[in-house]
Amino acid sequence: MTSAAAANRELDVVIVGAGFAGLYMLHRAHELGLQAEAIERGDGVGGTWYWNRYPGARCDVPSMEYSFGFDHDLEQEWEWTEKYATQSEILSYIEHIADRFNLRDDVTLSTTVESCRFDESSGRWSVATSDGIDRCARFVVMATGCLSAANVPDIEGRDGFGGRTFHTGRWPHEGVDFSGRRVAVIGTGSSAVQSIPFIAAEADRLTVFQRTATWAVPAHNEPLDPAVVAEIKADYAAWRETARDSSSAFGGYYPRREVSALDADDAELAGQFDERWEVGGLSFLRAYNDLLLDEQANATAADYIRSKIAELVHDPGTAALLSPDTIVGCKRLCVDTDYYATYNRPNVRLIDVSSDPVERIDATGIVVDGVVHAVDDIVFATGFDAMTGALDRIAIEGRGGRSLRDAWSAGPLTYLGLQIAGFPNLFTITGPGSPSVLTNMIASIEQHVEWIIDAIETLDAGGMSTIEASDEAQAQWVGHVNEVANHTVFHGCSSWYLGANVPGKPRVFMPLPGFPEYRAVCDEVVADGYRGFVRT
Ligand code: NA7
């Protein structure tokens, strides 16, 4: 869209973000005949897959599942090449969506949303953006992503470093050549686990700074077998529906076995875990139905993975350092290709910063316990201010000028992860309090967008103008999310699900485990006349 065309535009919907969520929202808004515009800070569409271009970046959900199911022709025609798609293939898919559904004319790129303010007298939102053009809309939909606000730790001396620095979530488009360089990677989450083997293969030396050892299972990525693809596509809708009935909204290949690990003897455990290890991927945690519910059950998986690390890593000291003593899956389980074996390379070194943290960065390198580790490049694989970070960076004001930052100062509060009391007509796609990051995000995005579109359509059909979560419904929902989370192992570590990775962020478990139960509640709320929402 040209700036002139957008000038002071009156819209039905402003959508913030043009990743999977923003684009699907825009498509459905078009279908409903709404005037909609998606505003995107990147200079291309794609969201997560636009920004995370680090070497080795792939999705950890299989490509046949990590794709839209709303359009029969689209899912039949699109051909994924590998079991786990690369970042570039996913980005091509998203660009294809933008073209196929004629979305680009209503996407404004390279523009940051700075504030959204609700005007009670007109019942409309004013949206201020970095291009200086004011938009006014009935609805605002936050499609800002759960992992989009990069977290670069505020380490003393960081800005005085003499070499190059990168964050995995803001990787240069032209790529980075590490040949002949001494490289540091800080962090050992998914982004590090995926990029470390590639960086190690190219760099002269790689030093990894590990604060918490991570759990990783092999991807066993491979080209997709055309026969398997044809079989899935023959009844794709049913296959996706089965997946949506599972807790994480995916798992079409290897569903969860409804058996407790605590009822299995050692031989059975070893056999099951061997099988899942060979299959690869997140299906490992579906070997038994209580691995994420019971710490004792979880310990069986932990013992198994530790034994694998001991086999894969030759140096016993390094293997010990890489072996976590935490709950498997409490932080998102990593899916790797050659991660552990990379530590057998002579040019790779692991530095434990669990008890002696990175002290500071000086012009030449990273200082730990008084020792300078000299490097040419630093890669921050340090994750994101997850789930709330992108919203927090926008000045959002609802009724009475109340800011979202204030409303969420003790942690995010939502009703169904879709709306926030005091912020009428503002929706969050995959917001805190919804299953979001614990699921196949595409399934969650489709469900949220469709719910929001229905809500708007019903509002219009009923001659109403606003929809807003009530305080009571929101308070009850927040209590429910906490109660569900308390029955899982997710409270047992300092994860980004809890906000624990960002200093000063309130510790609140943000996503809701259990997609099918959640979806059922969303449907019931609608059937019950939008129970818990005030509509005027
Ligand atoms: P993650 O999973 O949040 O990982 C970040 C890593 O960075 C993790 O190992 C952190 O250690 C580490 N970290 C963060 N700050 C520091 C400091 N100051 N010093 C040392 N180490 C630090 O982010 P990713 O990008 O890898 O993955 C995010 C999600 O994307 C992933 O879960 C998938 O869903 C896809 P910690 O564990 O906090 O001790």
Coordinates of C-alpha atoms and ligand atoms in Angstrom, one line a residue:
M1 CA 0.0 0.0 0.0
T2 CA 1.4 3.5 -0.8
S3 CA 1.7 5.9 2.0
A4 CA -0.7 8.3 0.3
A5 CA -3.3 5.6 0.0
A6 CA -3.0 4.9 3.6
A7 CA -3.1 8.5 4.9
N8 CA -5.4 8.9 7.8
R9 CA -7.3 5.8 6.7
E10 CA -10.6 4.8 8.3
L11 CA -10.6 1.1 8.6
D12 CA -12.6 -1.7 10.1
V13 CA -9.6 -3.6 11.3
V14 CA -5.9 -2.8 12.0
I15 CA -3.9 -6.0 12.2
V16 CA -0.5 -5.6 13.8
G17 CA 2.0 -8.0 12.1
A18 CA 2.1 -9.9 8.8
G19 CA 3.3 -13.3 9.8
F20 CA 1.1 -16.4 9.6
A21 CA -1.4 -14.9 12.1
G22 CA -1.6 -11.4 10.5
L23 CA -1.9 -12.7 6.9
Y24 CA -4.7 -15.3 7.8
M25 CA -6.5 -12.6 9.7
L26 CA -6.3 -10.3 6.7
H27 CA -7.5 -12.9 4.4
R28 CA -10.6 -13.7 6.5
A29 CA -11.3 -10.0 7.0
H30 CA -11.3 -9.6 3.3
E31 CA -13.7 -12.5 2.9
L32 CA -16.0 -10.7 5.4
G33 CA -15.8 -7.5 3.4
L34 CA -14.0 -5.6 6.0
Q35 CA -11.6 -2.8 5.3
A36 CA -8.4 -4.1 6.9
E37 CA -4.7 -3.3 6.9
A38 CA -1.8 -5.3 8.3
I39 CA 1.1 -3.3 9.5
E40 CA 4.5 -5.0 9.6
R41 CA 7.8 -3.8 11.0
G42 CA 9.9 -6.1 8.7
D43 CA 10.4 -5.2 5.1
G44 CA 8.8 -8.4 4.1
V45 CA 6.0 -10.7 5.3
G46 CA 6.7 -13.8 7.3
G47 CA 7.1 -12.8 11.0
T48 CA 9.1 -15.4 12.8
W49 CA 10.3 -16.9 9.5
Y50 CA 11.2 -13.5 8.2
W51 CA 13.5 -12.7 11.1
N52 CA 15.0 -16.0 12.2
R53 CA 17.5 -16.6 9.3
Y54 CA 20.3 -18.1 11.4
P55 CA 22.1 -21.1 9.9
G56 CA 20.2 -24.3 10.4
A57 CA 16.9 -22.6 11.3
R58 CA 14.0 -25.0 10.8
C59 CA 10.6 -25.6 12.4
D60 CA 10.4 -28.4 14.9
V61 CA 6.9 -29.3 13.9
P62 CA 6.7 -31.5 10.8
S63 CA 6.0 -29.5 7.6
M64 CA 2.9 -31.5 6.7
E65 CA 1.4 -30.3 9.9
Y66 CA 3.0 -26.9 10.2
S67 CA 0.9 -25.5 7.3
F68 CA -2.6 -24.0 6.8
G69 CA -5.6 -26.3 6.5
F70 CA -8.2 -23.7 5.7
D71 CA -7.9 -24.0 2.0
H72 CA -8.2 -27.4 0.3
D73 CA -6.5 -26.4 -3.0
L74 CA -3.7 -24.7 -1.1
E75 CA -2.9 -27.8 1.0
Q76 CA -3.2 -30.1 -2.0
E77 CA -1.0 -28.0 -4.3
W78 CA 1.8 -26.9 -2.0
E79 CA 4.7 -29.4 -1.9
W80 CA 7.0 -29.5 1.1
T81 CA 10.3 -31.1 0.4
E82 CA 11.5 -32.2 3.8
K83 CA 10.0 -33.6 7.0
Y84 CA 11.1 -30.5 8.8
A85 CA 11.0 -27.4 6.6
T86 CA 13.8 -24.9 6.5
Q87 CA 13.3 -21.3 7.4
S88 CA 13.6 -20.3 3.7
E89 CA 11.0 -22.9 2.6
I90 CA 8.5 -21.7 5.2
L91 CA 9.1 -18.1 4.2
S92 CA 8.5 -19.1 0.5
Y93 CA 5.2 -20.7 1.7
I94 CA 4.2 -17.5 3.5
E95 CA 5.0 -15.4 0.5
H96 CA 2.9 -17.7 -1.6
I97 CA 0.0 -17.2 0.8
A98 CA 0.4 -13.5 0.5
D99 CA 0.2 -13.7 -3.3
R100 CA -2.3 -16.4 -3.7
F101 CA -4.9 -14.6 -1.5
N102 CA -4.1 -11.2 -2.9
L103 CA -3.0 -9.8 0.5
R104 CA 0.0 -7.7 -0.4
D105 CA -2.0 -4.5 -1.3
D106 CA -3.2 -4.3 2.3
V107 CA 0.1 -5.0 4.0
T108 CA 2.2 -2.0 4.9
L109 CA 5.8 -3.0 5.4
S110 CA 8.7 -1.4 7.2
T111 CA 6.3 0.3 9.6
T112 CA 6.2 -0.1 13.4
V113 CA 3.0 0.3 15.4
E114 CA 3.9 2.7 18.2
S115 CA 0.6 3.2 20.0
C116 CA -3.0 2.0 20.0
R117 CA -5.5 4.2 21.9
F118 CA -9.1 3.5 22.4
D119 CA -11.4 6.5 22.2
E120 CA -14.4 5.9 24.4
S121 CA -16.6 8.5 22.8
S122 CA -16.3 7.2 19.2
G123 CA -15.7 3.6 20.2
R124 CA -12.7 3.4 17.8
W125 CA -9.0 2.8 18.1
S126 CA -6.4 5.3 17.0
V127 CA -3.3 3.6 15.8
A128 CA 0.0 5.6 15.5
T129 CA 2.8 4.2 13.4
S130 CA 6.4 5.0 12.5
D131 CA 5.3 6.3 9.1
G132 CA 3.4 9.1 10.8
I133 CA 0.1 8.2 9.2
D134 CA -2.8 7.8 11.7
R135 CA -5.2 4.9 11.3
C136 CA -8.5 4.8 12.9
A137 CA -10.3 1.4 13.2
R138 CA -13.2 -0.3 15.0
F139 CA -11.0 -3.4 15.8
V140 CA -7.3 -4.0 16.5
V141 CA -5.9 -7.5 16.1
M142 CA -2.6 -8.1 17.7
A143 CA -0.9 -10.7 15.4
T144 CA 2.5 -9.8 17.0
G145 CA 3.9 -13.3 17.5
C146 CA 4.9 -15.1 20.7
L147 CA 8.6 -15.1 20.0
S148 CA 9.2 -11.8 18.2
A149 CA 10.8 -9.4 20.7
A150 CA 14.5 -10.4 20.8
N151 CA 16.1 -10.7 24.3
V152 CA 19.7 -9.5 24.2
P153 CA 21.1 -9.7 27.8
D154 CA 22.3 -6.5 29.2
I155 CA 25.8 -7.7 29.9
E156 CA 28.3 -5.0 31.0
G157 CA 30.5 -3.9 28.1
R158 CA 28.3 -5.4 25.4
D159 CA 28.4 -2.4 23.3
G160 CA 32.1 -1.9 23.5
F161 CA 32.9 -5.3 21.9
G162 CA 35.3 -4.8 19.0
G163 CA 34.0 -7.6 16.8
R164 CA 30.7 -8.4 15.2
T165 CA 27.6 -9.3 17.2
F166 CA 24.4 -11.1 16.1
H167 CA 21.1 -12.2 17.6
T168 CA 19.7 -15.4 16.1
G169 CA 16.3 -13.7 15.8
R170 CA 17.5 -10.7 13.8
W171 CA 19.9 -12.5 11.5
P172 CA 21.4 -10.5 8.5
H173 CA 19.6 -11.3 5.3
E174 CA 22.8 -11.6 3.3
G175 CA 24.0 -14.4 5.7
V176 CA 27.2 -14.4 7.8
D177 CA 30.5 -15.9 6.8
F178 CA 32.3 -17.3 9.9
S179 CA 35.2 -18.9 8.1
G180 CA 38.5 -18.2 9.8
R181 CA 36.8 -16.6 12.7
R182 CA 36.8 -17.3 16.5
V183 CA 33.1 -17.3 17.3
A184 CA 31.2 -17.3 20.6
V185 CA 27.6 -18.5 21.0
I186 CA 25.8 -17.5 24.2
G187 CA 22.9 -19.7 25.0
T188 CA 21.9 -23.3 24.4
G189 CA 18.2 -23.2 23.5
S190 CA 16.6 -24.3 20.2
S191 CA 18.2 -21.5 18.1
A192 CA 21.7 -22.4 19.5
V193 CA 21.1 -26.1 19.1
Q194 CA 20.2 -25.6 15.5
S195 CA 22.9 -23.1 14.5
I196 CA 25.9 -24.5 16.5
P197 CA 26.6 -27.4 14.1
F198 CA 26.6 -25.1 11.1
I199 CA 28.8 -22.4 12.8
A200 CA 31.2 -25.0 14.1
A201 CA 31.6 -26.4 10.6
E202 CA 32.6 -23.0 9.2
A203 CA 34.4 -21.2 12.0
D204 CA 38.0 -21.5 13.0
R205 CA 37.0 -22.0 16.6
L206 CA 33.7 -22.0 18.4
T207 CA 33.2 -21.4 22.1
V208 CA 29.7 -22.1 23.5
F209 CA 28.7 -20.4 26.8
Q210 CA 26.1 -22.6 28.5
R211 CA 24.1 -21.4 31.5
T212 CA 21.6 -24.3 31.6
A213 CA 22.2 -27.6 29.8
T214 CA 19.4 -28.3 27.3
W215 CA 17.5 -31.4 26.4
A216 CA 17.7 -32.3 22.7
V217 CA 16.3 -35.2 20.7
P218 CA 17.4 -36.0 17.1
A219 CA 15.2 -34.7 14.3
H220 CA 16.2 -37.4 11.8
N221 CA 15.1 -35.0 9.1
E222 CA 14.7 -36.5 5.7
P223 CA 13.2 -35.8 2.3
L224 CA 9.4 -36.4 2.3
D225 CA 8.4 -39.7 0.8
P226 CA 5.9 -38.9 -2.0
A227 CA 3.9 -42.0 -1.1
V228 CA 3.4 -40.8 2.5
V229 CA 2.5 -37.3 1.3
A230 CA -0.1 -38.7 -1.1
E231 CA -1.6 -40.8 1.7
I232 CA -1.9 -37.8 4.0
K233 CA -3.3 -35.6 1.2
A234 CA -5.9 -38.2 0.3
D235 CA -7.7 -37.2 3.5
Y236 CA -5.8 -34.2 4.8
A237 CA -8.8 -32.7 6.6
A238 CA -9.3 -35.8 8.7
W239 CA -5.6 -36.1 9.4
R240 CA -5.5 -32.5 10.6
E241 CA -8.6 -33.0 12.7
T242 CA -7.0 -36.0 14.5
A243 CA -4.0 -33.8 15.2
R244 CA -6.2 -31.0 16.6
D245 CA -7.6 -33.5 19.0
S246 CA -4.2 -34.0 20.6
S247 CA -3.0 -31.9 23.4
S248 CA -0.5 -30.0 21.3
A249 CA -2.6 -29.9 18.1
F250 CA -0.1 -31.9 16.3
G251 CA 1.3 -35.4 16.3
G252 CA -0.3 -36.9 13.2
Y253 CA 2.7 -39.2 12.6
Y254 CA 3.2 -40.5 16.1
P255 CA 0.3 -39.8 18.4
R256 CA 0.7 -40.0 22.2
R257 CA 0.5 -43.5 23.7
E258 CA -2.1 -43.5 26.5
V259 CA 0.1 -45.5 28.8
S260 CA 1.9 -44.3 32.0
A261 CA 5.7 -44.5 32.1
L262 CA 5.3 -45.5 35.7
D263 CA 3.6 -48.8 34.7
A264 CA 6.5 -49.8 32.4
D265 CA 9.5 -51.8 33.5
D266 CA 13.1 -50.9 32.4
A267 CA 13.1 -53.0 29.3
E268 CA 9.8 -51.6 28.1
L269 CA 10.9 -48.0 28.8
A270 CA 14.2 -48.6 26.9
G271 CA 12.3 -50.2 24.0
Q272 CA 9.7 -47.3 23.7
F273 CA 12.3 -44.6 24.1
D274 CA 14.6 -46.3 21.5
E275 CA 11.7 -46.3 19.1
R276 CA 10.8 -42.7 19.6
W277 CA 14.5 -41.7 19.4
E278 CA 14.7 -43.4 16.0
V279 CA 11.5 -41.7 14.8
G280 CA 13.0 -38.4 16.0
G281 CA 11.4 -35.1 17.0
L282 CA 9.0 -33.9 19.7
S283 CA 7.1 -37.2 19.4
F284 CA 9.6 -38.4 22.0
L285 CA 7.5 -36.8 24.7
R286 CA 4.5 -38.7 23.5
A287 CA 6.0 -42.1 24.3
Y288 CA 4.0 -42.0 27.5
N289 CA 1.0 -39.9 28.6
D290 CA 2.5 -38.7 31.9
L291 CA 5.9 -37.5 30.9
L292 CA 4.8 -33.8 31.1
L293 CA 2.5 -34.4 34.1
D294 CA 4.5 -36.3 36.6
E295 CA 8.1 -35.7 37.7
Q296 CA 8.8 -39.4 38.4
A297 CA 7.5 -40.4 34.9
N298 CA 9.5 -37.5 33.5
A299 CA 12.7 -38.8 35.2
T300 CA 12.5 -42.0 33.0
A301 CA 12.8 -39.9 29.9
A302 CA 15.6 -37.8 31.5
D303 CA 17.6 -40.9 32.3
Y304 CA 17.3 -42.2 28.8
I305 CA 18.4 -38.9 27.1
R306 CA 21.4 -38.6 29.5
S307 CA 22.5 -42.1 28.6
K308 CA 22.3 -41.0 24.9
I309 CA 24.4 -37.9 25.6
A310 CA 27.0 -40.1 27.3
E311 CA 27.2 -42.3 24.1
L312 CA 27.3 -39.4 21.7
V313 CA 29.8 -37.1 23.3
H314 CA 33.3 -38.6 23.6
D315 CA 34.8 -36.4 26.3
P316 CA 33.2 -37.5 29.6
G317 CA 33.7 -34.0 31.2
T318 CA 31.9 -32.3 28.3
A319 CA 29.2 -35.0 28.3
A320 CA 28.6 -34.4 32.0
L321 CA 28.3 -30.6 31.4
L322 CA 25.9 -31.2 28.6
S323 CA 23.7 -33.5 30.7
P324 CA 20.8 -31.5 32.2
D325 CA 19.6 -32.2 35.7
T326 CA 16.2 -30.6 34.9
I327 CA 12.8 -31.8 33.8
V328 CA 12.6 -32.8 30.2
G329 CA 10.2 -30.6 28.3
C330 CA 9.8 -28.1 31.1
K331 CA 11.6 -25.7 28.8
R332 CA 10.8 -26.5 25.2
L333 CA 12.5 -29.7 24.1
C334 CA 15.0 -29.0 21.4
V335 CA 15.1 -31.0 18.1
D336 CA 18.6 -31.3 16.8
T337 CA 20.7 -32.5 13.9
D338 CA 24.3 -33.4 15.2
Y339 CA 24.1 -31.0 18.2
Y340 CA 25.8 -33.3 20.7
A341 CA 28.3 -34.8 18.2
T342 CA 29.4 -31.2 17.3
Y343 CA 31.2 -31.2 20.7
N344 CA 33.5 -34.0 19.5
R345 CA 35.0 -31.5 17.0
P346 CA 38.5 -30.3 18.0
N347 CA 37.5 -26.7 17.3
V348 CA 34.5 -26.6 19.7
R349 CA 34.7 -25.8 23.4
L350 CA 32.0 -25.6 26.0
I351 CA 32.2 -23.1 28.8
D352 CA 29.9 -23.6 31.8
V353 CA 28.5 -20.3 33.0
S354 CA 25.9 -21.7 35.4
S355 CA 27.6 -20.7 38.6
D356 CA 30.0 -18.1 37.2
P357 CA 27.9 -16.1 34.8
V358 CA 29.2 -14.1 31.9
E359 CA 30.9 -11.3 33.9
R360 CA 31.3 -8.8 31.1
I361 CA 32.2 -8.3 27.5
D362 CA 35.3 -6.4 26.7
A363 CA 36.7 -5.2 23.4
T364 CA 38.3 -8.5 22.7
G365 CA 35.9 -11.1 24.0
I366 CA 33.8 -12.6 26.8
V367 CA 35.0 -12.5 30.4
V368 CA 34.0 -15.4 32.8
D369 CA 35.5 -15.8 36.2
G370 CA 38.2 -13.3 35.4
V371 CA 39.3 -15.2 32.2
V372 CA 39.0 -13.4 28.8
H373 CA 37.8 -15.7 26.1
A374 CA 39.0 -13.9 23.0
V375 CA 36.6 -14.0 20.0
D376 CA 35.9 -12.2 16.7
D377 CA 32.2 -12.7 16.7
I378 CA 29.5 -13.1 19.3
V379 CA 26.2 -14.8 18.5
F380 CA 23.5 -14.1 21.1
A381 CA 21.2 -17.2 20.9
T382 CA 19.5 -15.8 24.0
G383 CA 15.9 -16.0 23.0
F384 CA 13.0 -13.7 23.3
D385 CA 10.8 -11.7 25.7
A386 CA 8.2 -14.2 24.9
M387 CA 4.5 -13.9 24.6
T388 CA 4.2 -10.4 26.1
G389 CA 7.3 -8.7 24.8
A390 CA 5.9 -7.6 21.4
L391 CA 2.8 -6.2 23.1
D392 CA 4.8 -4.4 25.8
R393 CA 6.7 -2.5 23.2
I394 CA 3.5 -0.8 21.9
A395 CA 1.8 1.9 24.0
I396 CA -1.6 0.3 24.2
E397 CA -4.3 2.3 26.1
G398 CA -7.9 1.0 26.7
R399 CA -10.8 2.5 28.5
G400 CA -10.0 5.5 30.7
G401 CA -6.6 5.7 29.2
R402 CA -5.4 2.7 31.2
S403 CA -2.3 1.3 29.7
L404 CA -1.7 -2.4 29.0
R405 CA 1.7 -2.2 30.7
D406 CA -0.1 -1.2 33.9
A407 CA -2.8 -3.7 33.5
W408 CA -0.2 -6.4 33.1
S409 CA 2.4 -5.2 35.6
A410 CA 2.0 -8.3 37.7
G411 CA 1.8 -10.6 34.7
P412 CA -0.6 -10.9 31.7
L413 CA -4.3 -11.2 32.3
T414 CA -6.6 -12.3 29.5
Y415 CA -9.9 -14.0 28.9
L416 CA -9.3 -17.1 26.7
G417 CA -6.0 -15.5 25.5
L418 CA -8.2 -13.6 23.1
Q419 CA -9.2 -10.4 24.9
I420 CA -8.3 -8.2 27.8
A421 CA -10.8 -6.6 30.2
G422 CA -10.8 -2.8 29.6
F423 CA -9.6 -3.1 26.0
P424 CA -12.8 -3.4 23.9
N425 CA -12.5 -4.6 20.4
L426 CA -8.9 -5.5 20.8
F427 CA -8.0 -9.1 20.1
T428 CA -4.8 -11.1 20.6
I429 CA -4.0 -14.0 18.4
T430 CA -2.3 -16.7 20.4
G431 CA -2.2 -14.4 23.4
P432 CA -1.1 -15.5 26.9
G433 CA -3.7 -17.7 28.5
S434 CA -4.2 -19.6 25.3
P435 CA -2.4 -22.8 24.2
S436 CA -0.3 -21.0 21.6
V437 CA 3.4 -22.0 22.1
L438 CA 2.5 -25.4 23.5
T439 CA 0.8 -26.3 20.2
N440 CA 1.3 -26.4 16.5
M441 CA 1.1 -22.6 16.1
I442 CA -0.6 -22.8 12.8
A443 CA -3.5 -24.8 14.2
S444 CA -3.8 -22.3 17.1
I445 CA -3.7 -19.3 14.7
E446 CA -6.4 -20.8 12.5
Q447 CA -8.7 -21.4 15.5
H448 CA -8.1 -17.9 16.9
V449 CA -8.6 -16.1 13.6
E450 CA -11.8 -18.0 12.9
W451 CA -13.1 -17.3 16.4
I452 CA -12.3 -13.5 16.1
I453 CA -13.9 -13.3 12.6
D454 CA -17.1 -15.1 14.0
A455 CA -17.1 -12.7 16.9
I456 CA -17.0 -9.6 14.6
E457 CA -19.6 -11.1 12.2
T458 CA -22.0 -11.9 15.1
L459 CA -21.5 -8.4 16.5
D460 CA -22.3 -6.8 13.2
A461 CA -25.2 -9.1 12.6
G462 CA -26.7 -8.1 16.0
G463 CA -26.2 -4.4 15.4
M464 CA -23.7 -4.2 18.2
S465 CA -20.4 -2.2 18.2
T466 CA -18.1 -3.5 20.9
I467 CA -17.1 -6.7 22.5
E468 CA -15.0 -6.8 25.7
A469 CA -14.0 -9.4 28.2
S470 CA -15.5 -8.9 31.6
D471 CA -13.3 -8.5 34.7
E472 CA -14.9 -11.5 36.4
A473 CA -14.5 -13.8 33.4
Q474 CA -10.9 -12.8 33.0
A475 CA -10.1 -13.4 36.7
Q476 CA -11.7 -16.8 36.5
W477 CA -9.8 -17.6 33.3
V478 CA -6.5 -16.6 34.8
G479 CA -7.2 -18.8 37.8
H480 CA -8.1 -21.7 35.5
V481 CA -4.9 -21.4 33.4
N482 CA -2.8 -21.5 36.6
E483 CA -4.7 -24.5 37.9
V484 CA -4.2 -26.5 34.7
A485 CA -0.5 -25.6 34.7
N486 CA -0.2 -26.7 38.3
H487 CA -1.0 -30.2 37.2
T488 CA 1.9 -30.3 34.9
V489 CA 5.7 -30.3 35.2
F490 CA 6.0 -26.8 33.7
H491 CA 6.5 -25.0 37.0
G492 CA 9.7 -27.0 37.6
C493 CA 12.2 -24.7 35.9
S494 CA 13.0 -21.1 34.9
S495 CA 11.6 -21.1 31.4
W496 CA 10.4 -18.4 29.0
Y497 CA 6.9 -19.9 29.5
L498 CA 7.1 -18.3 32.9
G499 CA 8.9 -15.2 31.9
A500 CA 11.9 -16.3 33.9
N501 CA 14.4 -15.6 31.2
V502 CA 13.9 -11.8 31.3
P503 CA 15.2 -10.0 34.4
G504 CA 12.4 -8.3 36.3
K505 CA 9.5 -9.9 34.3
P506 CA 6.7 -11.3 36.6
R507 CA 6.8 -15.1 36.9
V508 CA 3.5 -16.2 35.6
F509 CA 2.9 -19.3 33.5
M510 CA 1.6 -17.8 30.3
P511 CA 0.4 -20.6 27.9
L512 CA -2.4 -23.0 28.6
P513 CA -1.8 -26.7 28.2
G514 CA -4.4 -28.7 26.3
F515 CA -5.6 -27.6 22.9
P516 CA -8.8 -29.7 22.6
E517 CA -10.2 -28.7 26.0
Y518 CA -9.4 -25.1 25.2
R519 CA -11.1 -25.2 21.8
A520 CA -14.1 -26.8 23.4
V521 CA -14.4 -23.9 25.9
C522 CA -14.1 -21.3 23.1
D523 CA -16.9 -23.0 21.3
E524 CA -19.1 -23.3 24.4
V525 CA -18.5 -19.6 25.2
V526 CA -19.9 -18.7 21.8
A527 CA -22.8 -21.2 22.1
D528 CA -23.6 -19.6 25.4
G529 CA -24.1 -16.1 23.8
Y530 CA -20.4 -15.1 24.3
R531 CA -20.4 -15.9 28.0
G532 CA -18.0 -13.7 29.9
F533 CA -17.9 -11.0 27.2
V534 CA -19.8 -7.7 27.4
R535 CA -21.2 -6.7 24.1
T536 CA -22.8 -3.3 23.5
Ligands
NA7_1 P1 15.6 -19.9 24.4 O1 15.0 -21.2 24.3 O2 14.9 -18.9 25.3 O3 17.1 -20.0 24.7 C1 17.9 -18.9 25.1 C2 19.2 -19.4 25.7 O4 20.0 -18.3 26.0 C3 19.0 -20.3 26.9 O5 20.0 -21.3 26.9 C4 19.4 -19.3 28.0 O6 19.9 -19.9 29.2 C5 20.5 -18.5 27.4 N1 20.7 -17.2 27.9 C6 19.9 -16.1 28.0 N2 20.5 -15.1 28.6 C7 21.7 -15.5 29.0 C8 22.8 -14.9 29.7 N3 22.7 -13.7 30.1 N4 23.9 -15.7 29.9 C9 24.0 -16.9 29.4 N5 23.0 -17.6 28.7 C10 21.9 -16.9 28.5 O7 15.6 -19.1 23.0 P2 15.7 -19.8 21.5 O8 15.8 -18.7 20.6 O9 16.8 -20.8 21.5 O10 14.4 -20.6 21.3 C11 13.1 -20.0 21.5 C12 12.1 -20.8 21.0 O11 12.1 -20.8 19.5 C13 12.2 -22.3 21.3 O12 11.7 -22.6 22.5 C14 11.3 -22.9 20.2 O13 10.0 -22.8 20.5 C15 11.6 -22.0 19.0 P3 18.8 -20.3 30.4 O14 18.2 -21.6 29.9 O15 17.8 -19.2 30.5 O16 19.7 -20.5 31.6

